Amino acid sequence: MSRVGRVERSTKETSVLVEIDLDGSGKVDVSTGVGFYDHMLDQLGRHGLFDLTVKTEGDLHIDSHHTIEDTALALGAAFKQALGDKVGIYRFGNCTVPLDESLAQVTVDLSGRPYLVHTEPEKMAPMIGEYDTTMTRHILESFVAQAQIALHVHVPYGRNAHHIVECQFKALARALRYASERDPRAAGILPSTKGAL
Ligand SMILES: [Mn+2]
């Protein structure tokens, strides 16, 4: 049974297409028009071992906000769709990833309930190319709201903005991979005592 999600989202501000295959091999084809964001989505697919296609055309003449946010919303929705009934998955995942001087700790529960806890260094360069670094939290909020997962992301220390953001996406990718992978001991079992996820 394939675990794929496909979401198309069109507004006056953006048009987004996201396709994700949770059981992929990290094949990524991403274009949002925001170079650094493409680089982050590339990390997500590569380190999550998801096959990921993202095509976003947004109102970049205003700024990159709508383009980044709407892509994250569609990505969250596609991820949820791909998870399907969640039978036989690990459900929980965590990963800690260093990138030189920066460290990201990510823990996820594919719980069906949206909740984000996020901390990162307050002092950071405001922009990485066209990417506004305050958007990282906004991306995570948007993804969580649509994917309906509990996500805790912490960067206890870090100095370089590129590193601080990138280690978060790498750790997120791995944590999502571990949580969404099939547990060979749990075939046919829904990982919840409540009987619903
Ligand atoms: Mn917004």
JSON list of N, CA, C and O in Angstrom, two decimals, residues 89-127:
[
{"chain": "A", "resi": 89, "resn": "ILE", "atom": "N", "xyz": [2.65, 2.21, 12.36]},
{"chain": "A", "resi": 89, "resn": "ILE", "atom": "CA", "xyz": [3.81, 3.12, 12.38]},
{"chain": "A", "resi": 89, "resn": "ILE", "atom": "C", "xyz": [4.36, 3.25, 13.80]},
{"chain": "A", "resi": 89, "resn": "ILE", "atom": "O", "xyz": [3.72, 2.89, 14.77]},
{"chain": "A", "resi": 90, "resn": "TYR", "atom": "N", "xyz": [5.56, 3.82, 13.89]},
{"chain": "A", "resi": 90, "resn": "TYR", "atom": "CA", "xyz": [6.17, 4.04, 15.20]},
{"chain": "A", "resi": 90, "resn": "TYR", "atom": "C", "xyz": [5.47, 5.15, 15.99]},
{"chain": "A", "resi": 90, "resn": "TYR", "atom": "O", "xyz": [5.46, 5.14, 17.21]},
{"chain": "A", "resi": 91, "resn": "ARG", "atom": "N", "xyz": [4.93, 6.13, 15.31]},
{"chain": "A", "resi": 91, "resn": "ARG", "atom": "CA", "xyz": [4.20, 7.28, 15.87]},
{"chain": "A", "resi": 91, "resn": "ARG", "atom": "C", "xyz": [5.11, 8.34, 16.49]},
{"chain": "A", "resi": 91, "resn": "ARG", "atom": "O", "xyz": [4.91, 9.51, 16.27]},
{"chain": "A", "resi": 92, "resn": "PHE", "atom": "N", "xyz": [6.07, 7.95, 17.31]},
{"chain": "A", "resi": 92, "resn": "PHE", "atom": "CA", "xyz": [6.98, 8.91, 17.94]},
{"chain": "A", "resi": 92, "resn": "PHE", "atom": "C", "xyz": [8.33, 8.89, 17.22]},
{"chain": "A", "resi": 92, "resn": "PHE", "atom": "O", "xyz": [8.77, 7.84, 16.75]},
{"chain": "A", "resi": 93, "resn": "GLY", "atom": "N", "xyz": [8.97, 10.05, 17.21]},
{"chain": "A", "resi": 93, "resn": "GLY", "atom": "CA", "xyz": [10.31, 10.10, 16.62]},
{"chain": "A", "resi": 93, "resn": "GLY", "atom": "C", "xyz": [11.08, 11.25, 17.20]},
{"chain": "A", "resi": 93, "resn": "GLY", "atom": "O", "xyz": [10.50, 12.27, 17.58]},
{"chain": "A", "resi": 94, "resn": "ASN", "atom": "N", "xyz": [12.37, 11.08, 17.33]},
{"chain": "A", "resi": 94, "resn": "ASN", "atom": "CA", "xyz": [13.19, 12.22, 17.73]},
{"chain": "A", "resi": 94, "resn": "ASN", "atom": "C", "xyz": [14.57, 12.11, 17.13]},
{"chain": "A", "resi": 94, "resn": "ASN", "atom": "O", "xyz": [15.05, 11.03, 16.81]},
{"chain": "A", "resi": 95, "resn": "CYS", "atom": "N", "xyz": [15.17, 13.27, 16.97]},
{"chain": "A", "resi": 95, "resn": "CYS", "atom": "CA", "xyz": [16.52, 13.29, 16.41]},
{"chain": "A", "resi": 95, "resn": "CYS", "atom": "C", "xyz": [17.22, 14.58, 16.84]},
{"chain": "A", "resi": 95, "resn": "CYS", "atom": "O", "xyz": [16.59, 15.64, 16.90]},
{"chain": "A", "resi": 96, "resn": "THR", "atom": "N", "xyz": [18.47, 14.45, 17.16]},
{"chain": "A", "resi": 96, "resn": "THR", "atom": "CA", "xyz": [19.30, 15.61, 17.47]},
{"chain": "A", "resi": 96, "resn": "THR", "atom": "C", "xyz": [20.37, 15.73, 16.40]},
{"chain": "A", "resi": 96, "resn": "THR", "atom": "O", "xyz": [21.05, 14.75, 16.10]},
{"chain": "A", "resi": 97, "resn": "VAL", "atom": "N", "xyz": [20.47, 16.90, 15.82]},
{"chain": "A", "resi": 97, "resn": "VAL", "atom": "CA", "xyz": [21.41, 17.12, 14.71]},
{"chain": "A", "resi": 97, "resn": "VAL", "atom": "C", "xyz": [22.27, 18.35, 14.97]},
{"chain": "A", "resi": 97, "resn": "VAL", "atom": "O", "xyz": [21.74, 19.45, 15.17]},
{"chain": "A", "resi": 98, "resn": "PRO", "atom": "N", "xyz": [23.58, 18.19, 14.98]},
{"chain": "A", "resi": 98, "resn": "PRO", "atom": "CA", "xyz": [24.45, 19.36, 15.05]},
{"chain": "A", "resi": 98, "resn": "PRO", "atom": "C", "xyz": [24.79, 19.85, 13.64]},
{"chain": "A", "resi": 98, "resn": "PRO", "atom": "O", "xyz": [24.81, 19.06, 12.69]},
{"chain": "A", "resi": 99, "resn": "LEU", "atom": "N", "xyz": [25.00, 21.13, 13.52]},
{"chain": "A", "resi": 99, "resn": "LEU", "atom": "CA", "xyz": [25.60, 21.65, 12.29]},
{"chain": "A", "resi": 99, "resn": "LEU", "atom": "C", "xyz": [26.69, 22.62, 12.75]},
{"chain": "A", "resi": 99, "resn": "LEU", "atom": "O", "xyz": [26.39, 23.74, 13.16]},
{"chain": "A", "resi": 100, "resn": "ASP", "atom": "N", "xyz": [27.89, 22.13, 12.73]},
{"chain": "A", "resi": 100, "resn": "ASP", "atom": "CA", "xyz": [29.00, 22.90, 13.29]},
{"chain": "A", "resi": 100, "resn": "ASP", "atom": "C", "xyz": [28.68, 23.40, 14.70]},
{"chain": "A", "resi": 100, "resn": "ASP", "atom": "O", "xyz": [28.48, 22.61, 15.59]},
{"chain": "A", "resi": 101, "resn": "GLU", "atom": "N", "xyz": [28.53, 24.72, 14.87]},
{"chain": "A", "resi": 101, "resn": "GLU", "atom": "CA", "xyz": [28.35, 25.27, 16.23]},
{"chain": "A", "resi": 101, "resn": "GLU", "atom": "C", "xyz": [26.90, 25.23, 16.71]},
{"chain": "A", "resi": 101, "resn": "GLU", "atom": "O", "xyz": [26.63, 25.55, 17.86]},
{"chain": "A", "resi": 102, "resn": "SER", "atom": "N", "xyz": [25.95, 24.86, 15.82]},
{"chain": "A", "resi": 102, "resn": "SER", "atom": "CA", "xyz": [24.52, 24.88, 16.17]},
{"chain": "A", "resi": 102, "resn": "SER", "atom": "C", "xyz": [24.00, 23.48, 16.40]},
{"chain": "A", "resi": 102, "resn": "SER", "atom": "O", "xyz": [24.49, 22.51, 15.82]},
{"chain": "A", "resi": 103, "resn": "LEU", "atom": "N", "xyz": [22.97, 23.38, 17.26]},
{"chain": "A", "resi": 103, "resn": "LEU", "atom": "CA", "xyz": [22.38, 22.08, 17.57]},
{"chain": "A", "resi": 103, "resn": "LEU", "atom": "C", "xyz": [20.86, 22.18, 17.54]},
{"chain": "A", "resi": 103, "resn": "LEU", "atom": "O", "xyz": [20.29, 23.12, 18.10]},
{"chain": "A", "resi": 104, "resn": "ALA", "atom": "N", "xyz": [20.20, 21.20, 16.89]},
{"chain": "A", "resi": 104, "resn": "ALA", "atom": "CA", "xyz": [18.74, 21.15, 16.91]},
{"chain": "A", "resi": 104, "resn": "ALA", "atom": "C", "xyz": [18.27, 19.83, 17.50]},
{"chain": "A", "resi": 104, "resn": "ALA", "atom": "O", "xyz": [18.80, 18.77, 17.16]},
{"chain": "A", "resi": 105, "resn": "GLN", "atom": "N", "xyz": [17.28, 19.93, 18.39]},
{"chain": "A", "resi": 105, "resn": "GLN", "atom": "CA", "xyz": [16.67, 18.74, 19.01]},
{"chain": "A", "resi": 105, "resn": "GLN", "atom": "C", "xyz": [15.19, 18.74, 18.63]},
{"chain": "A", "resi": 105, "resn": "GLN", "atom": "O", "xyz": [14.47, 19.67, 18.96]},
{"chain": "A", "resi": 106, "resn": "VAL", "atom": "N", "xyz": [14.77, 17.70, 17.93]},
{"chain": "A", "resi": 106, "resn": "VAL", "atom": "CA", "xyz": [13.38, 17.64, 17.45]},
{"chain": "A", "resi": 106, "resn": "VAL", "atom": "C", "xyz": [12.71, 16.36, 17.94]},
{"chain": "A", "resi": 106, "resn": "VAL", "atom": "O", "xyz": [13.28, 15.28, 17.83]},
{"chain": "A", "resi": 107, "resn": "THR", "atom": "N", "xyz": [11.51, 16.53, 18.50]},
{"chain": "A", "resi": 107, "resn": "THR", "atom": "CA", "xyz": [10.72, 15.39, 18.96]},
{"chain": "A", "resi": 107, "resn": "THR", "atom": "C", "xyz": [9.32, 15.52, 18.39]},
{"chain": "A", "resi": 107, "resn": "THR", "atom": "O", "xyz": [8.74, 16.62, 18.41]},
{"chain": "A", "resi": 108, "resn": "VAL", "atom": "N", "xyz": [8.79, 14.42, 17.87]},
{"chain": "A", "resi": 108, "resn": "VAL", "atom": "CA", "xyz": [7.48, 14.48, 17.22]},
{"chain": "A", "resi": 108, "resn": "VAL", "atom": "C", "xyz": [6.58, 13.35, 17.69]},
{"chain": "A", "resi": 108, "resn": "VAL", "atom": "O", "xyz": [7.05, 12.25, 18.01]},
{"chain": "A", "resi": 109, "resn": "ASP", "atom": "N", "xyz": [5.29, 13.66, 17.79]},
{"chain": "A", "resi": 109, "resn": "ASP", "atom": "CA", "xyz": [4.25, 12.66, 18.04]},
{"chain": "A", "resi": 109, "resn": "ASP", "atom": "C", "xyz": [3.19, 12.87, 16.96]},
{"chain": "A", "resi": 109, "resn": "ASP", "atom": "O", "xyz": [2.60, 13.95, 16.87]},
{"chain": "A", "resi": 110, "resn": "LEU", "atom": "N", "xyz": [2.97, 11.85, 16.15]},
{"chain": "A", "resi": 110, "resn": "LEU", "atom": "CA", "xyz": [1.97, 11.95, 15.08]},
{"chain": "A", "resi": 110, "resn": "LEU", "atom": "C", "xyz": [0.60, 11.70, 15.71]},
{"chain": "A", "resi": 110, "resn": "LEU", "atom": "O", "xyz": [-0.06, 10.70, 15.47]},
{"chain": "A", "resi": 111, "resn": "SER", "atom": "N", "xyz": [0.20, 12.63, 16.54]},
{"chain": "A", "resi": 111, "resn": "SER", "atom": "CA", "xyz": [-0.87, 12.43, 17.52]},
{"chain": "A", "resi": 111, "resn": "SER", "atom": "C", "xyz": [-2.26, 12.71, 16.99]},
{"chain": "A", "resi": 111, "resn": "SER", "atom": "O", "xyz": [-3.24, 12.33, 17.62]},
{"chain": "A", "resi": 112, "resn": "GLY", "atom": "N", "xyz": [-2.37, 13.45, 15.89]},
{"chain": "A", "resi": 112, "resn": "GLY", "atom": "CA", "xyz": [-3.69, 13.89, 15.45]},
{"chain": "A", "resi": 112, "resn": "GLY", "atom": "C", "xyz": [-4.09, 15.23, 16.06]},
{"chain": "A", "resi": 112, "resn": "GLY", "atom": "O", "xyz": [-5.16, 15.76, 15.77]},
{"chain": "A", "resi": 113, "resn": "ARG", "atom": "N", "xyz": [-3.24, 15.75, 16.95]},
{"chain": "A", "resi": 113, "resn": "ARG", "atom": "CA", "xyz": [-3.53, 17.05, 17.59]},
{"chain": "A", "resi": 113, "resn": "ARG", "atom": "C", "xyz": [-2.38, 18.01, 17.29]},
{"chain": "A", "resi": 113, "resn": "ARG", "atom": "O", "xyz": [-1.23, 17.68, 17.53]},
{"chain": "A", "resi": 114, "resn": "PRO", "atom": "N", "xyz": [-2.70, 19.19, 16.79]},
{"chain": "A", "resi": 114, "resn": "PRO", "atom": "CA", "xyz": [-1.63, 20.15, 16.48]},
{"chain": "A", "resi": 114, "resn": "PRO", "atom": "C", "xyz": [-1.10, 20.86, 17.72]},
{"chain": "A", "resi": 114, "resn": "PRO", "atom": "O", "xyz": [-1.87, 21.40, 18.50]},
{"chain": "A", "resi": 115, "resn": "TYR", "atom": "N", "xyz": [0.21, 20.80, 17.93]},
{"chain": "A", "resi": 115, "resn": "TYR", "atom": "CA", "xyz": [0.83, 21.55, 19.02]},
{"chain": "A", "resi": 115, "resn": "TYR", "atom": "C", "xyz": [2.31, 21.77, 18.68]},
{"chain": "A", "resi": 115, "resn": "TYR", "atom": "O", "xyz": [3.02, 20.84, 18.33]},
{"chain": "A", "resi": 116, "resn": "LEU", "atom": "N", "xyz": [2.75, 23.01, 18.79]},
{"chain": "A", "resi": 116, "resn": "LEU", "atom": "CA", "xyz": [4.16, 23.33, 18.52]},
{"chain": "A", "resi": 116, "resn": "LEU", "atom": "C", "xyz": [4.80, 23.97, 19.73]},
{"chain": "A", "resi": 116, "resn": "LEU", "atom": "O", "xyz": [4.25, 24.89, 20.33]},
{"chain": "A", "resi": 117, "resn": "VAL", "atom": "N", "xyz": [5.97, 23.47, 20.10]},
{"chain": "A", "resi": 117, "resn": "VAL", "atom": "CA", "xyz": [6.84, 24.15, 21.06]},
{"chain": "A", "resi": 117, "resn": "VAL", "atom": "C", "xyz": [8.15, 24.42, 20.33]},
{"chain": "A", "resi": 117, "resn": "VAL", "atom": "O", "xyz": [8.74, 23.49, 19.76]},
{"chain": "A", "resi": 118, "resn": "HIS", "atom": "N", "xyz": [8.56, 25.66, 20.31]},
{"chain": "A", "resi": 118, "resn": "HIS", "atom": "CA", "xyz": [9.73, 26.03, 19.49]},
{"chain": "A", "resi": 118, "resn": "HIS", "atom": "C", "xyz": [10.59, 27.05, 20.21]},
{"chain": "A", "resi": 118, "resn": "HIS", "atom": "O", "xyz": [10.09, 28.09, 20.66]},
{"chain": "A", "resi": 119, "resn": "THR", "atom": "N", "xyz": [11.85, 26.75, 20.37]},
{"chain": "A", "resi": 119, "resn": "THR", "atom": "CA", "xyz": [12.79, 27.75, 20.88]},
{"chain": "A", "resi": 119, "resn": "THR", "atom": "C", "xyz": [14.04, 27.74, 20.00]},
{"chain": "A", "resi": 119, "resn": "THR", "atom": "O", "xyz": [14.48, 26.69, 19.53]},
{"chain": "A", "resi": 120, "resn": "GLU", "atom": "N", "xyz": [14.56, 28.93, 19.77]},
{"chain": "A", "resi": 120, "resn": "GLU", "atom": "CA", "xyz": [15.81, 29.06, 19.02]},
{"chain": "A", "resi": 120, "resn": "GLU", "atom": "C", "xyz": [16.48, 30.34, 19.50]},
{"chain": "A", "resi": 120, "resn": "GLU", "atom": "O", "xyz": [15.83, 31.16, 20.15]},
{"chain": "A", "resi": 121, "resn": "PRO", "atom": "N", "xyz": [17.76, 30.51, 19.23]},
{"chain": "A", "resi": 121, "resn": "PRO", "atom": "CA", "xyz": [18.45, 31.72, 19.69]},
{"chain": "A", "resi": 121, "resn": "PRO", "atom": "C", "xyz": [17.75, 32.99, 19.20]},
{"chain": "A", "resi": 121, "resn": "PRO", "atom": "O", "xyz": [17.32, 33.07, 18.06]},
{"chain": "A", "resi": 122, "resn": "GLU", "atom": "N", "xyz": [17.59, 33.95, 20.09]},
{"chain": "A", "resi": 122, "resn": "GLU", "atom": "CA", "xyz": [16.92, 35.21, 19.73]},
{"chain": "A", "resi": 122, "resn": "GLU", "atom": "C", "xyz": [17.80, 36.05, 18.81]},
{"chain": "A", "resi": 122, "resn": "GLU", "atom": "O", "xyz": [17.31, 36.72, 17.91]},
{"chain": "A", "resi": 123, "resn": "LYS", "atom": "N", "xyz": [19.08, 35.96, 19.04]},
{"chain": "A", "resi": 123, "resn": "LYS", "atom": "CA", "xyz": [20.00, 36.77, 18.23]},
{"chain": "A", "resi": 123, "resn": "LYS", "atom": "C", "xyz": [20.41, 35.99, 16.99]},
{"chain": "A", "resi": 123, "resn": "LYS", "atom": "O", "xyz": [21.09, 34.97, 17.09]},
{"chain": "A", "resi": 124, "resn": "MET", "atom": "N", "xyz": [19.92, 36.44, 15.87]},
{"chain": "A", "resi": 124, "resn": "MET", "atom": "CA", "xyz": [20.22, 35.75, 14.61]},
{"chain": "A", "resi": 124, "resn": "MET", "atom": "C", "xyz": [20.15, 36.77, 13.48]},
{"chain": "A", "resi": 124, "resn": "MET", "atom": "O", "xyz": [19.35, 37.71, 13.58]},
{"chain": "A", "resi": 125, "resn": "ALA", "atom": "N", "xyz": [20.91, 36.59, 12.44]},
{"chain": "A", "resi": 125, "resn": "ALA", "atom": "CA", "xyz": [20.79, 37.47, 11.28]},
{"chain": "A", "resi": 125, "resn": "ALA", "atom": "C", "xyz": [19.34, 37.42, 10.78]},
{"chain": "A", "resi": 125, "resn": "ALA", "atom": "O", "xyz": [18.76, 36.34, 10.73]},
{"chain": "A", "resi": 126, "resn": "PRO", "atom": "N", "xyz": [18.74, 38.57, 10.45]},
{"chain": "A", "resi": 126, "resn": "PRO", "atom": "CA", "xyz": [17.32, 38.58, 10.08]},
{"chain": "A", "resi": 126, "resn": "PRO", "atom": "C", "xyz": [17.02, 37.92, 8.73]},
{"chain": "A", "resi": 126, "resn": "PRO", "atom": "O", "xyz": [15.92, 37.41, 8.54]},
{"chain": "A", "resi": 127, "resn": "MET", "atom": "N", "xyz": [17.96, 37.92, 7.82]},
{"chain": "A", "resi": 127, "resn": "MET", "atom": "CA", "xyz": [17.70, 37.38, 6.49]},
{"chain": "A", "resi": 127, "resn": "MET", "atom": "C", "xyz": [18.79, 36.40, 6.07]},
{"chain": "A", "resi": 127, "resn": "MET", "atom": "O", "xyz": [19.97, 36.60, 6.36]}
]
